[in-house]
Amino acid sequence: MKPINAKTSRMLEVEQRLGEPVEELLRRFYVDEHKSVHEIATIIGVTYGIAHKWLKLAGIYSRQLNL
């Protein structure tokens, strides 16, 4: 995980509403709780595309399928 230096007003609003840095929220939901990007988007109140972009900005990369 890496810090997002230039946070948007939407990121700051999510942080204020949920009481945690957006990077930490994303890491916890995606890595620790194994939630999907769709689930995370719903929880934090953004679209799938925004949640996916924020995960990339925070250096949290998608899970790979082990076939």
XYZ file of C-alpha atoms in Angstrom:
67
model
C 0.000 0.000 0.000
C 1.236 3.468 -0.791
C -0.139 6.856 0.245
C -2.271 8.804 -2.194
C -0.708 12.267 -2.186
C -3.187 14.246 -4.276
C -6.527 13.234 -2.778
C -9.707 14.332 -4.480
C -12.548 16.026 -2.632
C -14.471 12.745 -2.950
C -11.640 10.840 -1.224
C -11.561 13.396 1.577
C -15.346 13.138 1.974
C -15.133 9.324 2.243
C -12.338 9.627 4.816
C -14.347 12.083 6.896
C -17.540 10.007 6.692
C -15.872 6.665 7.498
C -13.184 7.991 9.855
C -10.161 6.319 8.241
C -7.677 7.170 5.493
C -9.002 5.932 2.156
C -5.858 3.837 1.586
C -6.427 1.979 4.847
C -10.129 1.464 4.109
C -9.332 -0.002 0.704
C -6.593 -2.265 2.075
C -8.767 -3.529 4.900
C -11.772 -4.242 2.707
C -9.864 -5.755 -0.231
C -6.952 -7.547 1.436
C -8.117 -8.359 4.958
C -11.847 -8.878 4.358
C -11.546 -10.202 0.766
C -14.366 -7.992 -0.499
C -14.836 -7.494 -4.227
C -14.361 -4.127 -5.898
C -18.142 -3.969 -6.373
C -18.704 -4.542 -2.646
C -16.127 -1.902 -1.723
C -17.704 0.601 -4.108
C -21.097 0.037 -2.492
C -19.722 0.351 1.045
C -17.828 3.584 0.436
C -20.466 5.067 -1.874
C -18.632 5.371 -5.187
C -18.860 3.686 -8.580
C -16.987 0.497 -9.473
C -14.661 2.490 -11.752
C -13.721 4.951 -9.023
C -13.109 2.179 -6.482
C -10.916 0.339 -8.996
C -8.944 3.511 -9.773
C -8.428 4.254 -6.073
C -7.150 0.705 -5.455
C -4.578 1.220 -8.218
C -3.587 4.643 -6.838
C -3.070 3.077 -3.401
C -0.885 0.339 -4.884
C -3.368 -2.418 -4.057
C -3.359 -4.764 -7.008
C -6.039 -7.225 -8.042
C -6.062 -10.765 -6.794
C -4.869 -13.316 -9.333
C -6.650 -16.571 -10.048
C -4.599 -19.614 -9.144
C -5.546 -22.220 -11.738
